[in-house]
Coordinates of C-alpha atoms in Angstrom, one line a residue:
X61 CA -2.0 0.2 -10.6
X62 CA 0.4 1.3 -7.7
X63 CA 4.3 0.9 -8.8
X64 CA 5.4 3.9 -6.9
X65 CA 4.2 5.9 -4.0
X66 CA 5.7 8.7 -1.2
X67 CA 5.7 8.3 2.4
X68 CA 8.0 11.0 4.5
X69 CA 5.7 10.3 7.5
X70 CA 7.5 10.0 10.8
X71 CA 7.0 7.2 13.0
X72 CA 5.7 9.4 15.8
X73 CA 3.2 11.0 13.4
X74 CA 1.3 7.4 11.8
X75 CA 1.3 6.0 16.1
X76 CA -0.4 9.5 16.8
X77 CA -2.4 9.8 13.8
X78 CA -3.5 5.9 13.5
X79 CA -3.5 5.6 17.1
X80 CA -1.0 2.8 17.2
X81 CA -0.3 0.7 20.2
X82 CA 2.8 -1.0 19.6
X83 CA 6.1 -0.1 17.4
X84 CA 7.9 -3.2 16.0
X85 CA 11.4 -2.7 14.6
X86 CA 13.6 0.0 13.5
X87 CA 12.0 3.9 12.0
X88 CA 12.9 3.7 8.2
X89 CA 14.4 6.6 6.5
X90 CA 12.0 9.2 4.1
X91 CA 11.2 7.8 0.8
X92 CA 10.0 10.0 -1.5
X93 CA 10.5 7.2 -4.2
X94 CA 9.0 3.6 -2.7
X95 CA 9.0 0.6 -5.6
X96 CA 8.2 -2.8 -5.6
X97 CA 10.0 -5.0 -3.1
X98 CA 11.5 -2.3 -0.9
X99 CA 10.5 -2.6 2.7
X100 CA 7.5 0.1 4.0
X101 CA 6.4 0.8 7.1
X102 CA 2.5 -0.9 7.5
X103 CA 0.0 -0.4 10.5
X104 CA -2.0 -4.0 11.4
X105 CA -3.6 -5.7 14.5
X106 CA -2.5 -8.4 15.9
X107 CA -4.4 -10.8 18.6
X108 CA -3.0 -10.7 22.5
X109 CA -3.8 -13.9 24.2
X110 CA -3.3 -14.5 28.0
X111 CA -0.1 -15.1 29.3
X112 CA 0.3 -19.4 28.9
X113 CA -0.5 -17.9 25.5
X114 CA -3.2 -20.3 24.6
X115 CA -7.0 -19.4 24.3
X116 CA -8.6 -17.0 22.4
X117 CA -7.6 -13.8 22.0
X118 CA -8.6 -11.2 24.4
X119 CA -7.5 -8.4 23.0
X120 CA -5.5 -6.7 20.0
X121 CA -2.6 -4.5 19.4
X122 CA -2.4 -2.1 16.4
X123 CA 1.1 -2.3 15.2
X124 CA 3.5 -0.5 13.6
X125 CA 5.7 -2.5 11.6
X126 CA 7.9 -2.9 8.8
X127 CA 6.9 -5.5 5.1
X128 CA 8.1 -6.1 1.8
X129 CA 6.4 -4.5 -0.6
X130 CA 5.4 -7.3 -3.0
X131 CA 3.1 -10.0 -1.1
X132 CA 4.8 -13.5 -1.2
X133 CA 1.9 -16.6 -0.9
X134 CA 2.8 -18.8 2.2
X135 CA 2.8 -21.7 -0.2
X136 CA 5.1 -19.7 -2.5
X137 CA 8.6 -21.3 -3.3
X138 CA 10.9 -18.8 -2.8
X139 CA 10.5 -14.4 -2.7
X140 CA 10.7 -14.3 -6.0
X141 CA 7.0 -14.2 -6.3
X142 CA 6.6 -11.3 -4.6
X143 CA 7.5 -9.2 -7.5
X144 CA 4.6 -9.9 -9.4
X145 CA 2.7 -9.0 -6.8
X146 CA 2.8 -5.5 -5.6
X147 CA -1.2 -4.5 -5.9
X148 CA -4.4 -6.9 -5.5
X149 CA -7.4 -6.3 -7.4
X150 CA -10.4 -5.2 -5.2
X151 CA -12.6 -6.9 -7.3
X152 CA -11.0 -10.4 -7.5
X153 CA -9.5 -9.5 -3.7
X154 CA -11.7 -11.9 -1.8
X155 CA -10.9 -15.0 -4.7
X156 CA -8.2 -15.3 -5.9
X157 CA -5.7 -17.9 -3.8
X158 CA -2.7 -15.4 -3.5
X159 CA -4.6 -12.8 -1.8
X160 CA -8.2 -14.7 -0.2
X161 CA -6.8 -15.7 3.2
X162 CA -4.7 -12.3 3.3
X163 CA -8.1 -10.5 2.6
X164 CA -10.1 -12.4 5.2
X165 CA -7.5 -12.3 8.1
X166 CA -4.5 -10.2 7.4
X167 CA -5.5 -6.8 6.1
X168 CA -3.4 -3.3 7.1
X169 CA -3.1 0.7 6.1
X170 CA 0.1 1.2 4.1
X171 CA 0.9 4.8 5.6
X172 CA 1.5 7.5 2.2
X173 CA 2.3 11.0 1.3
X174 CA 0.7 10.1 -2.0
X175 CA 1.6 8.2 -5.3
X176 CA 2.6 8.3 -8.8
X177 CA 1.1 7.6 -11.8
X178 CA 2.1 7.3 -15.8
X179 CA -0.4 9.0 -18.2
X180 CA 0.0 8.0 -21.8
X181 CA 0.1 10.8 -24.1
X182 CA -1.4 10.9 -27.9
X183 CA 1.6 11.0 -29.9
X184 CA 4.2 11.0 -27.7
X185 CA 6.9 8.2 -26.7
X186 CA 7.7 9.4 -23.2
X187 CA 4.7 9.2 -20.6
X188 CA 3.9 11.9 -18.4
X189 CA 4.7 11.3 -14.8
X190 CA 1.7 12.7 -12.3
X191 CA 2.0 12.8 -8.8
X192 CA -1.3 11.9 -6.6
X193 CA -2.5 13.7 -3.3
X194 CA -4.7 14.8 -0.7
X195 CA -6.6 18.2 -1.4
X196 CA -5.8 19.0 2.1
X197 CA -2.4 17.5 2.3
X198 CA -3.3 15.0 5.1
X199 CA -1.6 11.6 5.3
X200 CA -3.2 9.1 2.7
X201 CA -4.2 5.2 4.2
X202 CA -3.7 2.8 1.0
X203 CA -5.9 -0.8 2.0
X204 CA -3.4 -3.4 2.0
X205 CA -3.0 -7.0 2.7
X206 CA -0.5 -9.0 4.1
X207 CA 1.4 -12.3 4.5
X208 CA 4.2 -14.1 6.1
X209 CA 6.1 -16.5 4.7
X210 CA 8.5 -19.1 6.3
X211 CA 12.3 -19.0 5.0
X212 CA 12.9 -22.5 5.4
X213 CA 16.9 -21.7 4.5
X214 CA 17.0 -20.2 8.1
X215 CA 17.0 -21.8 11.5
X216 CA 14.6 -21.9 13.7
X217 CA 15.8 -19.7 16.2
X218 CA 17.0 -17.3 13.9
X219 CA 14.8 -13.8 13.9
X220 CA 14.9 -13.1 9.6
X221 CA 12.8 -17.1 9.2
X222 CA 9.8 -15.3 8.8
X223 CA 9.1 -12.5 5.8
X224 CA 6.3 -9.6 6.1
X225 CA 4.8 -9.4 2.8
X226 CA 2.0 -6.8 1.7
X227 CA -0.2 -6.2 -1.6
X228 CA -1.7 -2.9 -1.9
X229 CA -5.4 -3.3 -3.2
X230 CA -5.9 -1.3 -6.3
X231 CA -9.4 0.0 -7.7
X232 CA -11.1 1.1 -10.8
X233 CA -10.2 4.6 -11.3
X234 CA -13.0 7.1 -12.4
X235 CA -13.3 10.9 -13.0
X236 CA -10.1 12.8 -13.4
X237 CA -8.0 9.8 -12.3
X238 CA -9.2 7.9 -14.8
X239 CA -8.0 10.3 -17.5
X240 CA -5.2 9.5 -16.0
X241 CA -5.1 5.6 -15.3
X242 CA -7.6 2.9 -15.1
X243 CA -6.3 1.5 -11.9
X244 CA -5.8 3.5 -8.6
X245 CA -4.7 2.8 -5.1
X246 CA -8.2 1.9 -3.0
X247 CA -7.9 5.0 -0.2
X248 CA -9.2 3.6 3.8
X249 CA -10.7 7.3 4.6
X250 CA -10.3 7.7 8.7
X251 CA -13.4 6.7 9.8
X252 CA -12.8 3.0 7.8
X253 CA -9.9 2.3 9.0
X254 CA -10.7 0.9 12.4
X255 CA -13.0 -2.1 10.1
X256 CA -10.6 -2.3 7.8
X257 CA -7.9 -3.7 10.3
X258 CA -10.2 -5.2 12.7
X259 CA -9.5 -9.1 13.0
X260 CA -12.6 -9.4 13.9
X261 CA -14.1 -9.6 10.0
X262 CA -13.1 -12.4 8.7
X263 CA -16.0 -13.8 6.4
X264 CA -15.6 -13.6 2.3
X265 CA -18.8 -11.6 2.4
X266 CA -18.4 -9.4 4.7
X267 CA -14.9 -8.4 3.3
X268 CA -16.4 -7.6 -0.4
X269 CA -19.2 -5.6 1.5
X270 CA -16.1 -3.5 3.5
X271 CA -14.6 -2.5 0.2
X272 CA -18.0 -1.9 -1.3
X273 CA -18.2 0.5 1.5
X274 CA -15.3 3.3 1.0
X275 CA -16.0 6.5 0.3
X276 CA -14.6 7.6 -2.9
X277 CA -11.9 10.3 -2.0
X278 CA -11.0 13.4 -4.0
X279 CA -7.3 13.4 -4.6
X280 CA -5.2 16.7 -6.5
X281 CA -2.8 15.5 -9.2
X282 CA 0.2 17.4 -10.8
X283 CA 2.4 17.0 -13.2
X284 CA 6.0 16.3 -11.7
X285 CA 9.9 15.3 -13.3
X286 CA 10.8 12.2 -15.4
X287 CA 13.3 11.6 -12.3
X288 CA 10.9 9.4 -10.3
X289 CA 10.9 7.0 -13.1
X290 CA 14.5 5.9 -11.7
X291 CA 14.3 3.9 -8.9
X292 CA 17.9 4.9 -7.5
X293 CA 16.6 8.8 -7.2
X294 CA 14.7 9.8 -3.7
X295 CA 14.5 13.7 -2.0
X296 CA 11.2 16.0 -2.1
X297 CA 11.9 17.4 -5.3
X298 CA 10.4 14.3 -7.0
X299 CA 7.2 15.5 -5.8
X300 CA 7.0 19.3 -6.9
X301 CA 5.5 20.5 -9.3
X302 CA 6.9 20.8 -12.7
X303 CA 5.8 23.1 -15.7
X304 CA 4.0 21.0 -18.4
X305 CA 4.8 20.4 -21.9
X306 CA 3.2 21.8 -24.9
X307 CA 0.4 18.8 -25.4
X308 CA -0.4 17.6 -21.7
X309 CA -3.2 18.2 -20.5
X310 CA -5.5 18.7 -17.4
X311 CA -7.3 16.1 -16.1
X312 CA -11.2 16.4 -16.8
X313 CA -12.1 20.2 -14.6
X314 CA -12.8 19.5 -10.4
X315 CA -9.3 17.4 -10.1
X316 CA -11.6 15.4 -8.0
X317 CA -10.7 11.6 -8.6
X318 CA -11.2 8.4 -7.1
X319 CA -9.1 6.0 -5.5

């Protein structure tokens, strides 16, 4: 799974990297420490119709925007629900009724520095905290999904009615990231991502073919402080390296991994 991840990217760096057209909303601070239901910056299109506003589309902007982290169904009750629902399966993406219609039409990159992971340890209490990169140290694209919900508390006219939700879709993990965890972020490598947001690909099919499609990437894990398991602690140092203990071990030799 994906309960915590880091993203210190700038603003300026995702529009110029993911060659976004449009920013929405205010540049959130550094987080070396994201959890479930904080809010994360997200990159998505988004169909332009003429001006009367009617018709179809005739062309799309790639936002930048800002989601909860935690996708909340539009037939969902209250946010609550959003909680459970941090990461969507890749293989159950496409049926299951929280995340189908999200899959289909709403899909986006979740911008990250790279993500953390618990490894269980043979006869110890205390899991080992890894932290989860790119060899080359270039900006990871998690595939997401994403939903808005209607806040029927709030008026009409009032700018908060509507709530950005997102899922990030999680993958079996093999090789050394499966030594590890099972489960694993699904990586949108750079020459995927323009599909993967398009809202032109819309059918079931061709949705489950997409994710059939990415490359497996080869991420460099490290062993790193018990610190990130506290949600109220942020800063670089969560990510550096720290010495191991007598009993952990490498992951299988290459550090090569998929996501």
């Amino acid at each position: 799974m994906c309960g915590r991840y880091a993203s210190s990217v700038r603003d300026a760096e995702v529009v110029d990297l993911l060659d976004v057209d449009e920013v929405v909303g205010e540049e959130l601070p550094p987080s070396w420490n994201v959890a479930p239901t904080d809010d994360v910056r997200v990159v998505l299109e988004r169909p332009q119709r003429d001006d009367d506003g009617v018709g179809a589309a005739v062309a799309h902007s790639r936002q930048l925007r800002t989601a909860r982290w935690g996708l909340v169904p539009s037939w969902s009750k209250d946010l609550s629900t959003g909680a459970r629902m941090i990461n969507a399966r890749a293989e159950t993406l496409t049926e299951r009724s929280a995340f189908r219609v999200a899959a289909a039409r709403r899909r986006c990159l979740v911008p990250a520095d790279g993500y953390y992971e618990w490894q269980a340890v043979p006869g110890q209490r205390r899991k080992t905290p890894w932290f989860l990169r790119d060899g080359d140290g270039a900006l990871l694209t998690f595939a997401g999904v994403y939903e808005l919900w209607r806040d029927r508390s709030r008026g009409d006219d009032d700018p908060a009615r509507w709530v950005w939700s997102l899922a990030v879709v999680t993958t079996a993990a093999h090789d050394a990231l499966g030594e590890i965890h099972d489960r694993t972020p699904l990586v949108v490598p750079p020459g995927a991502r323009a599909e993967w947001l398009s809202t032109t690909t819309t059918e079931l099919e061709e949705v489950r073919a997409l994710v059939a499609s990415l490359p497996e990437p080869h991420l460099v894990p490290h062993v790193v402080g018990p610190e990130v398991g506290d949600v109220r602690q942020d800063g670089p140092h969560l990510v550096e390296p720290r010495a191991r203990d007598d009993g952990e071990q490498d992951p299988v030799a290459g550090t090569g991994g998929t996501a």
